[in-house]
Amino acid sequence: MKALTVVPGTAGSARLDDVAEPPAEDGPVLVETLAVGVCGTDHEILAGNYGWAPPGRERLVLGHESLGRVVDAPADAGLATGDLVVGIVRRPDPVPCANCAVGEWDFCRNGRYTERGIKEHDGYCSERYRIDPSFAVKVDASLGVLGVLLEPASVVAKAWEQVERIGGRAHFAPKTAVVTGAGPIGLLAALMGMQRGIDVHVIDRVTSGPKPDLVHALGATYHTGAIEDAVDAPDVVIECTGVDSLVFDALDHVGPGGVVCLTGVSSGGRQITVDGGTLNRTMVLENEAVAGSVNANRRHYEAAAAGLAAADHDWLARLVSRRVPLENWHQALEPEDDDVKVVIEVQAP
Ligand code: BGC
């Protein structure tokens, strides 16, 4: 079968390969892949800066944001032929650590987890894949190809859960939230903030293209300046860019008792100057909290599936700004102006 593969650590090594049918050890459910989303992590892998091949192999099948249709499932799988499913990305470590042991692999403590399409386990950008039903999440049939947004939405659902759990250390009824970055993660974070009845402000650099309008269409407010110019003392900041100066801006300007959740993965090596003493003093005197958040467990996928099902499907459709057939995969991997989420169509729906 055809699969998009890459040699992790080697830039420009992506190619459309013929690979073996999916191995039985991946699980008893056979899924035909419909679509795979491309995200920043994929670009990092393609640039040779991230990603690990399965042990003993040179190439990794790419793709961790997926949508597929069940072809064959055992009677007790809770899935039927034709169901639309999304594969969970992470698998628990083999020890397992205390968190993986209770299904919270997104908090794996020993780093020995694997991730499909990213770390030591083939991804979903192949014509078919196999999966254990416990790692396949059903999506509302009405979403169709938009179900491919479930994985990035799961990362955001986890971030909002972290905010609410941390905020819940005292009375917490957030009224305003800032989201930095209007890429797919930022836009989905804004959607979930609006679904919570919060006044959401999204900050990005662009002044044209689809992003400002997508923010307005949600009923949120779009800004291009600094956090302090957008809203005074927000209760929540969800940082979705990984840009170091914005991270410290968020810590500086979150309101008393507020929570900053960091979701962007930055590349290191740059230095900025920070007044650590003042930052510490404010964070202490105002009980502010900051948390990093990565990946998602099954609970977050299910929350995200409910969030996407309840969202305006026309708005979600505008997030998927480009759909490229698998045979033209290189076009999908070339960023274009006005891209929001680019999706590789592996098979016609
Ligand atoms: C994926 C996560 C993954 C993270 C780190 C992100 O792009 O959405 O599932 O844990 O990369 O590998």
GROMACS .gro file of N, CA, C and O in nm, residues 183-231:
model
  196
  183GLY      N    1  -0.332   3.030   1.442
  183GLY     CA    2  -0.322   2.908   1.361
  183GLY      C    3  -0.433   2.812   1.404
  183GLY      O    4  -0.519   2.850   1.485
  184PRO      N    5  -0.433   2.689   1.353
  184PRO     CA    6  -0.540   2.596   1.389
  184PRO      C    7  -0.555   2.575   1.540
  184PRO      O    8  -0.667   2.572   1.591
  185ILE      N    9  -0.442   2.567   1.613
  185ILE     CA   10  -0.452   2.544   1.757
  185ILE      C   11  -0.514   2.666   1.825
  185ILE      O   12  -0.606   2.653   1.907
  186GLY      N   13  -0.468   2.785   1.788
  186GLY     CA   14  -0.523   2.907   1.847
  186GLY      C   15  -0.671   2.923   1.814
  186GLY      O   16  -0.751   2.958   1.901
  187LEU      N   17  -0.707   2.896   1.690
  187LEU     CA   18  -0.848   2.912   1.650
  187LEU      C   19  -0.937   2.811   1.722
  187LEU      O   20  -1.047   2.843   1.767
  188LEU      N   21  -0.888   2.689   1.738
  188LEU     CA   22  -0.967   2.589   1.811
  188LEU      C   23  -0.974   2.624   1.960
  188LEU      O   24  -1.076   2.602   2.026
  189ALA      N   25  -0.866   2.683   2.012
  189ALA     CA   26  -0.868   2.727   2.153
  189ALA      C   27  -0.971   2.839   2.170
  189ALA      O   28  -1.044   2.845   2.270
  190ALA      N   29  -0.978   2.928   2.070
  190ALA     CA   30  -1.077   3.037   2.076
  190ALA      C   31  -1.218   2.978   2.068
  190ALA      O   32  -1.307   3.019   2.144
  191LEU      N   33  -1.238   2.881   1.979
  191LEU     CA   34  -1.369   2.817   1.968
  191LEU      C   35  -1.412   2.759   2.104
  191LEU      O   36  -1.524   2.782   2.151
  192MET      N   37  -1.320   2.686   2.169
  192MET     CA   38  -1.357   2.622   2.296
  192MET      C   39  -1.376   2.723   2.408
  192MET      O   40  -1.453   2.700   2.501
  193GLY      N   41  -1.308   2.836   2.398
  193GLY     CA   42  -1.330   2.944   2.495
  193GLY      C   43  -1.469   3.003   2.476
  193GLY      O   44  -1.543   3.026   2.572
  194MET      N   45  -1.507   3.027   2.350
  194MET     CA   46  -1.641   3.081   2.321
  194MET      C   47  -1.748   2.981   2.365
  194MET      O   48  -1.853   3.020   2.417
  195GLN      N   49  -1.721   2.852   2.343
  195GLN     CA   50  -1.820   2.750   2.385
  195GLN      C   51  -1.838   2.751   2.537
  195GLN      O   52  -1.939   2.703   2.587
  196ARG      N   53  -1.741   2.805   2.609
  196ARG     CA   54  -1.752   2.816   2.755
  196ARG      C   55  -1.815   2.949   2.799
  196ARG      O   56  -1.819   2.979   2.918
  197GLY      N   57  -1.854   3.030   2.702
  197GLY     CA   58  -1.916   3.158   2.736
  197GLY      C   59  -1.817   3.264   2.781
  197GLY      O   60  -1.854   3.361   2.848
  198ILE      N   61  -1.689   3.247   2.743
  198ILE     CA   62  -1.585   3.342   2.783
  198ILE      C   63  -1.565   3.445   2.671
  198ILE      O   64  -1.581   3.414   2.553
  199ASP      N   65  -1.529   3.567   2.710
  199ASP     CA   66  -1.497   3.673   2.614
  199ASP      C   67  -1.353   3.648   2.566
  199ASP      O   68  -1.258   3.666   2.641
  200VAL      N   69  -1.338   3.605   2.439
  200VAL     CA   70  -1.208   3.560   2.390
  200VAL      C   71  -1.144   3.664   2.298
  200VAL      O   72  -1.211   3.718   2.209
  201HIS      N   73  -1.016   3.689   2.320
  201HIS     CA   74  -0.938   3.782   2.238
  201HIS      C   75  -0.821   3.705   2.177
  201HIS      O   76  -0.744   3.643   2.250
  202VAL      N   77  -0.810   3.709   2.045
  202VAL     CA   78  -0.703   3.634   1.976
  202VAL      C   79  -0.601   3.734   1.922
  202VAL      O   80  -0.639   3.835   1.861
  203ILE      N   81  -0.474   3.706   1.947
  203ILE     CA   82  -0.367   3.795   1.900
  203ILE      C   83  -0.282   3.722   1.797
  203ILE      O   84  -0.236   3.610   1.823
  204ASP      N   85  -0.261   3.785   1.683
  204ASP     CA   86  -0.171   3.730   1.582
  204ASP      C   87  -0.109   3.848   1.509
  204ASP      O   88  -0.146   3.963   1.532
  205ARG      N   89  -0.012   3.819   1.420
  205ARG     CA   90   0.056   3.927   1.349
  205ARG      C   91  -0.016   3.970   1.222
  205ARG      O   92  -0.006   4.082   1.179
  206VAL      N   93  -0.088   3.874   1.157
  206VAL     CA   94  -0.138   3.903   1.022
  206VAL      C   95  -0.256   4.000   1.027
  206VAL      O   96  -0.334   4.003   1.123
  207THR      N   97  -0.265   4.081   0.922
  207THR     CA   98  -0.376   4.176   0.913
  207THR      C   99  -0.469   4.139   0.798
  207THR      O  100  -0.576   4.197   0.782
  208SER      N  101  -0.427   4.044   0.714
  208SER     CA  102  -0.513   4.003   0.602
  208SER      C  103  -0.522   3.850   0.602
  208SER      O  104  -0.468   3.785   0.691
  209GLY      N  105  -0.588   3.796   0.499
  209GLY     CA  106  -0.603   3.650   0.492
  209GLY      C  107  -0.720   3.607   0.578
  209GLY      O  108  -0.792   3.690   0.634
  210PRO      N  109  -0.741   3.477   0.591
  210PRO     CA  110  -0.864   3.427   0.654
  210PRO      C  111  -0.869   3.439   0.808
  210PRO      O  112  -0.977   3.434   0.866
  211LYS      N  113  -0.754   3.457   0.873
  211LYS     CA  114  -0.753   3.444   1.020
  211LYS      C  115  -0.837   3.550   1.094
  211LYS      O  116  -0.919   3.513   1.180
  212PRO      N  117  -0.819   3.680   1.062
  212PRO     CA  118  -0.901   3.778   1.135
  212PRO      C  119  -1.050   3.749   1.122
  212PRO      O  120  -1.125   3.755   1.221
  213ASP      N  121  -1.090   3.712   1.001
  213ASP     CA  122  -1.232   3.686   0.976
  213ASP      C  123  -1.281   3.561   1.050
  213ASP      O  124  -1.395   3.558   1.100
  214LEU      N  125  -1.197   3.460   1.056
  214LEU     CA  126  -1.235   3.338   1.129
  214LEU      C  127  -1.257   3.369   1.277
  214LEU      O  128  -1.347   3.314   1.342
  215VAL      N  129  -1.175   3.460   1.331
  215VAL     CA  130  -1.190   3.499   1.471
  215VAL      C  131  -1.321   3.577   1.489
  215VAL      O  132  -1.401   3.547   1.579
  216HIS      N  133  -1.346   3.673   1.400
  216HIS     CA  134  -1.472   3.752   1.409
  216HIS      C  135  -1.593   3.661   1.397
  216HIS      O  136  -1.691   3.678   1.468
  217ALA      N  137  -1.584   3.564   1.306
  217ALA     CA  138  -1.700   3.476   1.282
  217ALA      C  139  -1.736   3.395   1.406
  217ALA      O  140  -1.851   3.351   1.422
  218LEU      N  141  -1.638   3.377   1.495
  218LEU     CA  142  -1.666   3.305   1.621
  218LEU      C  143  -1.735   3.393   1.722
  218LEU      O  144  -1.785   3.346   1.824
  219GLY      N  145  -1.728   3.526   1.698
  219GLY     CA  146  -1.777   3.622   1.798
  219GLY      C  147  -1.665   3.665   1.892
  219GLY      O  148  -1.689   3.734   1.991
  220ALA      N  149  -1.542   3.623   1.862
  220ALA     CA  150  -1.426   3.665   1.943
  220ALA      C  151  -1.368   3.792   1.881
  220ALA      O  152  -1.412   3.837   1.776
  221THR      N  153  -1.267   3.852   1.949
  221THR     CA  154  -1.208   3.977   1.901
  221THR      C  155  -1.066   3.950   1.854
  221THR      O  156  -0.991   3.878   1.921
  222TYR      N  157  -1.031   4.010   1.741
  222TYR     CA  158  -0.898   3.990   1.682
  222TYR      C  159  -0.810   4.111   1.707
  222TYR      O  160  -0.853   4.225   1.691
  223HIS      N  161  -0.685   4.088   1.748
  223HIS     CA  162  -0.590   4.197   1.774
  223HIS      C  163  -0.456   4.165   1.708
  223HIS      O  164  -0.420   4.048   1.694
  224THR      N  165  -0.381   4.271   1.676
  224THR     CA  166  -0.247   4.247   1.624
  224THR      C  167  -0.138   4.300   1.718
  224THR      O  168  -0.020   4.280   1.691
  225GLY      N  169  -0.175   4.366   1.826
  225GLY     CA  170  -0.074   4.427   1.912
  225GLY      C  171  -0.028   4.335   2.025
  225GLY      O  172  -0.030   4.213   2.015
  226ALA      N  173   0.011   4.400   2.136
  226ALA     CA  174   0.058   4.326   2.254
  226ALA      C  175  -0.062   4.286   2.341
  226ALA      O  176  -0.171   4.341   2.326
  227ILE      N  177  -0.038   4.191   2.432
  227ILE     CA  178  -0.147   4.143   2.518
  227ILE      C  179  -0.208   4.258   2.598
  227ILE      O  180  -0.330   4.272   2.606
  228GLU      N  181  -0.120   4.345   2.653
  228GLU     CA  182  -0.174   4.452   2.740
  228GLU      C  183  -0.259   4.552   2.663
  228GLU      O  184  -0.342   4.621   2.720
  229ASP      N  185  -0.237   4.560   2.530
  229ASP     CA  186  -0.322   4.650   2.450
  229ASP      C  187  -0.454   4.583   2.414
  229ASP      O  188  -0.552   4.651   2.379
  230ALA      N  189  -0.458   4.451   2.418
  230ALA     CA  190  -0.578   4.378   2.377
  230ALA      C  191  -0.680   4.375   2.490
  230ALA      O  192  -0.796   4.409   2.470
  231VAL      N  193  -0.638   4.335   2.607
  231VAL     CA  194  -0.732   4.323   2.719
  231VAL      C  195  -0.655   4.336   2.850
  231VAL      O  196  -0.544   4.284   2.863
   0.00000   0.00000   0.00000
